[in-house]
Amino acid sequence: MANEIDRRAVIAGLIGGGALLSGCDRIGSSAPFQAAVEGARGLTMHSQRLLIGRDRLAPEFGRDKISDRFHANGTTDPIEPAYRALAANGFRQWRLEVDGLVHRPFGLSLAQLQTLPQRRQITRHDCVEGWSAIAEWQGVPLGLILAHAGLMPDARYAVFHCADRLGGDQYYESIDLIDAFHPQTILAHRMNGQPLGIAHGAPIRLRVERQLGYKQAKYVMRIELVATLDGIGGGKGGYWEDRRNYDYYAGI
Amino acid sequence: MVARLHHPISRHDLATRLWHWINALTILIMVMSGLTILNAHPRFYWGDVGTWGDIAWLQIGSSDGRGLLFIGDRMFDTTGWLGHWTDAQGVAQDWAFPGWITIPTDYDLAQGRIWHLLFAWVFVLGWLFYLGRGVISGHLRRDLWPRLGDLTPRALRHEIRHHLSISAIRAMADNGYNSLQRLSYLAVILGLIPLMIMTGLSMSPGMNAALPWLPELFGGRQSARSIHFLGMSAILIFVVVHLVMVLLAGPIRLILGMMTGGSLKAEGAHHGE
């Protein structure tokens, strides 16, 4: 008798568990769940920022640690005619535009970018998918560019507009000013001692070393300083954030 | 003391019961959403790095409509289970883990991460709360810390023999935790759970800046990712053994006990003497 009751309880438990799990997809799209998610995202970002400190560096590695293979994700060969024309000419006509909430909007050629003070760093790139690869990056600290442009007081985010479209939408990313002025945040034009290849974002890609790979925008054409992310793309601050609800702060 | 004569001592205090059920749900969600994240790159490496094309010590893939699991040099056909399976709509899928065991059901890395990282907070805060409460109330020392005499080879042999008999298991379930129980619960609470938290944080580029030594403790970020997976597997083994023991020892009474507190028959009587 007791065994019979036990068996029934187990079966009821299994059915209940199954119902609970099929409900997860519905719970995941409900408003209270989304509110909890936003709360957890804020908690994650603020507690990480508190622990890390403003200017603490991402780990850097020795030359011997540079990976043989560095997988390229997302767009690996933009098909946009404007980009193809620039690439065909060795990016000599390419210009980086810096505008938005700055006192002195300006444009910069690749040659000019290369004459500015440089930073070189050997860091590990962590894709949101789970893989990692180490490479040496060389480029101009973003902070120098922003200081030259002169930020207006209400500038809060740097938005990176890219040359490539992915799945029909223009790729873009953005970071807040804490990461924008971080010493390792650079506009990289060299990788492992070579000019940056097209698969990895030629002529320049963003490196923001304390976050995941999808923040490292490739094919950067324009940096726009803004007060709010509203009205840019889908308003969530980046291509994957808009399209798939990826975390804006990608520190984990 | 006199009151205890008529009111048997509660077997599980409220903090233990709360944590048990919250954790049961949290671990289920963490495992299932973790498998969604794993579907994005079902390959494991040792060291700092590893990506497509590098040597993986474990990988799940598919080829010609077959699901394949590779562990080291060995290959296993896992068609229908891993790498190639049919979803509820009858559509063949090549994701590593099937939809019935992932959250969400359909592959969605962002949504899997959302579940995983939301419940990671529940997991960590619940563990800290339980641990703090357990130290202050003496629960860890009294109910979980093994008594020295119980750890002799002779005592352990005796205890293992006891676990081979259903009637002995049923009888033991009326008492406080036996020494094998104490050891396995402690291994999870003070071993596996902190290991999962530390290897999980080792994968965070933000935390790597804060605590650069953390991933190195495990031999690099990809090693930490591998150990995170192995730790999850160990927790699953614990859960299976735990559930089997509950089923053998009288599930209704034990589950009710974990909900309402239950009572300690033998020690209650002892206190009454």
PDB file of N, CA, C and O in Angstrom, chain B residues 91-130:
ATOM      1  N   VAL B  91      11.052  17.384 -36.741  1.00  0.00           N
ATOM      2  CA  VAL B  91      12.120  17.929 -37.585  1.00  0.00           C
ATOM      3  C   VAL B  91      13.479  17.466 -37.052  1.00  0.00           C
ATOM      4  O   VAL B  91      13.738  17.536 -35.846  1.00  0.00           O
ATOM      5  N   ALA B  92      14.338  16.989 -37.943  1.00  0.00           N
ATOM      6  CA  ALA B  92      15.678  16.551 -37.539  1.00  0.00           C
ATOM      7  C   ALA B  92      16.525  17.770 -37.172  1.00  0.00           C
ATOM      8  O   ALA B  92      16.497  18.785 -37.866  1.00  0.00           O
ATOM      9  N   GLN B  93      17.237  17.678 -36.060  1.00  0.00           N
ATOM     10  CA  GLN B  93      18.063  18.787 -35.575  1.00  0.00           C
ATOM     11  C   GLN B  93      19.477  18.285 -35.336  1.00  0.00           C
ATOM     12  O   GLN B  93      19.657  17.140 -34.912  1.00  0.00           O
ATOM     13  N   ASP B  94      20.465  19.166 -35.568  1.00  0.00           N
ATOM     14  CA  ASP B  94      21.856  18.778 -35.371  1.00  0.00           C
ATOM     15  C   ASP B  94      22.520  19.473 -34.179  1.00  0.00           C
ATOM     16  O   ASP B  94      23.736  19.419 -34.028  1.00  0.00           O
ATOM     17  N   TRP B  95      21.744  20.150 -33.350  1.00  0.00           N
ATOM     18  CA  TRP B  95      22.329  20.739 -32.141  1.00  0.00           C
ATOM     19  C   TRP B  95      22.790  19.602 -31.230  1.00  0.00           C
ATOM     20  O   TRP B  95      22.205  18.515 -31.253  1.00  0.00           O
ATOM     21  N   ALA B  96      23.812  19.884 -30.407  1.00  0.00           N
ATOM     22  CA  ALA B  96      24.400  18.817 -29.586  1.00  0.00           C
ATOM     23  C   ALA B  96      23.362  18.217 -28.628  1.00  0.00           C
ATOM     24  O   ALA B  96      23.153  17.010 -28.596  1.00  0.00           O
ATOM     25  N   PHE B  97      22.701  19.067 -27.844  1.00  0.00           N
ATOM     26  CA  PHE B  97      21.756  18.569 -26.839  1.00  0.00           C
ATOM     27  C   PHE B  97      20.322  18.788 -27.309  1.00  0.00           C
ATOM     28  O   PHE B  97      19.988  19.863 -27.798  1.00  0.00           O
ATOM     29  N   PRO B  98      19.461  17.779 -27.141  1.00  0.00           N
ATOM     30  CA  PRO B  98      18.095  17.873 -27.648  1.00  0.00           C
ATOM     31  C   PRO B  98      17.233  18.858 -26.851  1.00  0.00           C
ATOM     32  O   PRO B  98      17.521  19.155 -25.685  1.00  0.00           O
ATOM     33  N   GLY B  99      16.187  19.366 -27.506  1.00  0.00           N
ATOM     34  CA  GLY B  99      15.331  20.412 -26.941  1.00  0.00           C
ATOM     35  C   GLY B  99      14.662  20.045 -25.633  1.00  0.00           C
ATOM     36  O   GLY B  99      14.408  20.922 -24.811  1.00  0.00           O
ATOM     37  N   TRP B 100      14.388  18.752 -25.412  1.00  0.00           N
ATOM     38  CA  TRP B 100      13.676  18.400 -24.173  1.00  0.00           C
ATOM     39  C   TRP B 100      14.540  18.576 -22.943  1.00  0.00           C
ATOM     40  O   TRP B 100      14.046  18.591 -21.826  1.00  0.00           O
ATOM     41  N   ILE B 101      15.854  18.753 -23.150  1.00  0.00           N
ATOM     42  CA  ILE B 101      16.735  18.887 -21.979  1.00  0.00           C
ATOM     43  C   ILE B 101      17.361  20.274 -21.912  1.00  0.00           C
ATOM     44  O   ILE B 101      18.220  20.538 -21.078  1.00  0.00           O
ATOM     45  N   THR B 102      16.931  21.208 -22.801  1.00  0.00           N
ATOM     46  CA  THR B 102      17.507  22.552 -22.762  1.00  0.00           C
ATOM     47  C   THR B 102      16.435  23.590 -22.412  1.00  0.00           C
ATOM     48  O   THR B 102      15.255  23.371 -22.632  1.00  0.00           O
ATOM     49  N   ILE B 103      16.891  24.707 -21.859  1.00  0.00           N
ATOM     50  CA  ILE B 103      16.044  25.890 -21.657  1.00  0.00           C
ATOM     51  C   ILE B 103      16.716  27.030 -22.409  1.00  0.00           C
ATOM     52  O   ILE B 103      17.884  27.317 -22.123  1.00  0.00           O
ATOM     53  N   PRO B 104      16.024  27.700 -23.329  1.00  0.00           N
ATOM     54  CA  PRO B 104      14.699  27.342 -23.833  1.00  0.00           C
ATOM     55  C   PRO B 104      14.759  26.091 -24.729  1.00  0.00           C
ATOM     56  O   PRO B 104      15.846  25.601 -25.024  1.00  0.00           O
ATOM     57  N   THR B 105      13.579  25.611 -25.150  1.00  0.00           N
ATOM     58  CA  THR B 105      13.508  24.377 -25.930  1.00  0.00           C
ATOM     59  C   THR B 105      14.239  24.519 -27.260  1.00  0.00           C
ATOM     60  O   THR B 105      15.002  23.644 -27.657  1.00  0.00           O
ATOM     61  N   ASP B 106      13.979  25.630 -27.969  1.00  0.00           N
ATOM     62  CA  ASP B 106      14.658  25.878 -29.241  1.00  0.00           C
ATOM     63  C   ASP B 106      15.952  26.618 -28.965  1.00  0.00           C
ATOM     64  O   ASP B 106      16.014  27.480 -28.092  1.00  0.00           O
ATOM     65  N   TYR B 107      16.991  26.305 -29.742  1.00  0.00           N
ATOM     66  CA  TYR B 107      18.297  26.916 -29.517  1.00  0.00           C
ATOM     67  C   TYR B 107      18.196  28.446 -29.555  1.00  0.00           C
ATOM     68  O   TYR B 107      17.752  29.024 -30.541  1.00  0.00           O
ATOM     69  N   ASP B 108      18.583  29.072 -28.460  1.00  0.00           N
ATOM     70  CA  ASP B 108      18.607  30.528 -28.362  1.00  0.00           C
ATOM     71  C   ASP B 108      19.666  30.861 -27.315  1.00  0.00           C
ATOM     72  O   ASP B 108      19.391  30.828 -26.112  1.00  0.00           O
ATOM     73  N   LEU B 109      20.886  31.130 -27.791  1.00  0.00           N
ATOM     74  CA  LEU B 109      22.009  31.333 -26.872  1.00  0.00           C
ATOM     75  C   LEU B 109      21.739  32.480 -25.908  1.00  0.00           C
ATOM     76  O   LEU B 109      22.003  32.364 -24.712  1.00  0.00           O
ATOM     77  N   ALA B 110      21.208  33.601 -26.423  1.00  0.00           N
ATOM     78  CA  ALA B 110      20.984  34.768 -25.569  1.00  0.00           C
ATOM     79  C   ALA B 110      20.001  34.422 -24.450  1.00  0.00           C
ATOM     80  O   ALA B 110      20.223  34.749 -23.285  1.00  0.00           O
ATOM     81  N   GLN B 111      18.923  33.715 -24.800  1.00  0.00           N
ATOM     82  CA  GLN B 111      17.915  33.371 -23.803  1.00  0.00           C
ATOM     83  C   GLN B 111      18.462  32.328 -22.812  1.00  0.00           C
ATOM     84  O   GLN B 111      18.182  32.391 -21.621  1.00  0.00           O
ATOM     85  N   GLY B 112      19.277  31.400 -23.290  1.00  0.00           N
ATOM     86  CA  GLY B 112      19.927  30.434 -22.400  1.00  0.00           C
ATOM     87  C   GLY B 112      20.817  31.150 -21.393  1.00  0.00           C
ATOM     88  O   GLY B 112      20.814  30.840 -20.202  1.00  0.00           O
ATOM     89  N   ARG B 113      21.588  32.136 -21.883  1.00  0.00           N
ATOM     90  CA  ARG B 113      22.451  32.922 -20.990  1.00  0.00           C
ATOM     91  C   ARG B 113      21.628  33.708 -19.975  1.00  0.00           C
ATOM     92  O   ARG B 113      22.013  33.835 -18.812  1.00  0.00           O
ATOM     93  N   ILE B 114      20.494  34.237 -20.420  1.00  0.00           N
ATOM     94  CA  ILE B 114      19.630  35.008 -19.525  1.00  0.00           C
ATOM     95  C   ILE B 114      19.168  34.134 -18.349  1.00  0.00           C
ATOM     96  O   ILE B 114      19.284  34.525 -17.186  1.00  0.00           O
ATOM     97  N   TRP B 115      18.666  32.939 -18.656  1.00  0.00           N
ATOM     98  CA  TRP B 115      18.242  32.015 -17.587  1.00  0.00           C
ATOM     99  C   TRP B 115      19.420  31.655 -16.694  1.00  0.00           C
ATOM    100  O   TRP B 115      19.318  31.660 -15.461  1.00  0.00           O
ATOM    101  N   HIS B 116      20.553  31.323 -17.323  1.00  0.00           N
ATOM    102  CA  HIS B 116      21.711  30.838 -16.578  1.00  0.00           C
ATOM    103  C   HIS B 116      22.239  31.919 -15.638  1.00  0.00           C
ATOM    104  O   HIS B 116      22.508  31.665 -14.471  1.00  0.00           O
ATOM    105  N   LEU B 117      22.374  33.142 -16.151  1.00  0.00           N
ATOM    106  CA  LEU B 117      22.997  34.202 -15.357  1.00  0.00           C
ATOM    107  C   LEU B 117      22.024  34.785 -14.325  1.00  0.00           C
ATOM    108  O   LEU B 117      22.445  35.268 -13.278  1.00  0.00           O
ATOM    109  N   LEU B 118      20.725  34.706 -14.583  1.00  0.00           N
ATOM    110  CA  LEU B 118      19.736  35.123 -13.584  1.00  0.00           C
ATOM    111  C   LEU B 118      19.749  34.135 -12.417  1.00  0.00           C
ATOM    112  O   LEU B 118      19.853  34.528 -11.248  1.00  0.00           O
ATOM    113  N   PHE B 119      19.682  32.834 -12.725  1.00  0.00           N
ATOM    114  CA  PHE B 119      19.635  31.849 -11.653  1.00  0.00           C
ATOM    115  C   PHE B 119      20.997  31.623 -11.010  1.00  0.00           C
ATOM    116  O   PHE B 119      21.070  31.087  -9.904  1.00  0.00           O
ATOM    117  N   ALA B 120      22.075  32.078 -11.678  1.00  0.00           N
ATOM    118  CA  ALA B 120      23.388  32.036 -11.035  1.00  0.00           C
ATOM    119  C   ALA B 120      23.367  32.897  -9.770  1.00  0.00           C
ATOM    120  O   ALA B 120      23.958  32.542  -8.750  1.00  0.00           O
ATOM    121  N   TRP B 121      22.666  34.024  -9.836  1.00  0.00           N
ATOM    122  CA  TRP B 121      22.539  34.880  -8.645  1.00  0.00           C
ATOM    123  C   TRP B 121      21.771  34.156  -7.547  1.00  0.00           C
ATOM    124  O   TRP B 121      22.155  34.220  -6.369  1.00  0.00           O
ATOM    125  N   VAL B 122      20.670  33.476  -7.907  1.00  0.00           N
ATOM    126  CA  VAL B 122      19.890  32.730  -6.912  1.00  0.00           C
ATOM    127  C   VAL B 122      20.778  31.642  -6.289  1.00  0.00           C
ATOM    128  O   VAL B 122      20.786  31.437  -5.069  1.00  0.00           O
ATOM    129  N   PHE B 123      21.546  30.975  -7.149  1.00  0.00           N
ATOM    130  CA  PHE B 123      22.427  29.880  -6.726  1.00  0.00           C
ATOM    131  C   PHE B 123      23.474  30.384  -5.732  1.00  0.00           C
ATOM    132  O   PHE B 123      23.644  29.824  -4.644  1.00  0.00           O
ATOM    133  N   VAL B 124      24.162  31.485  -6.103  1.00  0.00           N
ATOM    134  CA  VAL B 124      25.253  32.005  -5.272  1.00  0.00           C
ATOM    135  C   VAL B 124      24.708  32.592  -3.969  1.00  0.00           C
ATOM    136  O   VAL B 124      25.200  32.279  -2.881  1.00  0.00           O
ATOM    137  N   LEU B 125      23.669  33.430  -4.064  1.00  0.00           N
ATOM    138  CA  LEU B 125      23.144  34.072  -2.858  1.00  0.00           C
ATOM    139  C   LEU B 125      22.514  33.034  -1.930  1.00  0.00           C
ATOM    140  O   LEU B 125      22.667  33.109  -0.713  1.00  0.00           O
ATOM    141  N   GLY B 126      21.814  32.046  -2.498  1.00  0.00           N
ATOM    142  CA  GLY B 126      21.210  30.990  -1.685  1.00  0.00           C
ATOM    143  C   GLY B 126      22.275  30.200  -0.946  1.00  0.00           C
ATOM    144  O   GLY B 126      22.132  29.898   0.243  1.00  0.00           O
ATOM    145  N   TRP B 127      23.356  29.895  -1.642  1.00  0.00           N
ATOM    146  CA  TRP B 127      24.456  29.133  -1.026  1.00  0.00           C
ATOM    147  C   TRP B 127      25.097  29.930   0.115  1.00  0.00           C
ATOM    148  O   TRP B 127      25.326  29.410   1.211  1.00  0.00           O
ATOM    149  N   LEU B 128      25.350  31.228  -0.143  1.00  0.00           N
ATOM    150  CA  LEU B 128      25.957  32.071   0.897  1.00  0.00           C
ATOM    151  C   LEU B 128      25.034  32.168   2.109  1.00  0.00           C
ATOM    152  O   LEU B 128      25.477  32.085   3.257  1.00  0.00           O
ATOM    153  N   PHE B 129      23.727  32.320   1.848  1.00  0.00           N
ATOM    154  CA  PHE B 129      22.742  32.426   2.918  1.00  0.00           C
ATOM    155  C   PHE B 129      22.720  31.135   3.744  1.00  0.00           C
ATOM    156  O   PHE B 129      22.778  31.151   4.973  1.00  0.00           O
ATOM    157  N   TYR B 130      22.665  29.995   3.060  1.00  0.00           N
ATOM    158  CA  TYR B 130      22.611  28.706   3.740  1.00  0.00           C
ATOM    159  C   TYR B 130      23.882  28.462   4.548  1.00  0.00           C
ATOM    160  O   TYR B 130      23.838  28.017   5.697  1.00  0.00           O
TER     161      TYR B 130
END
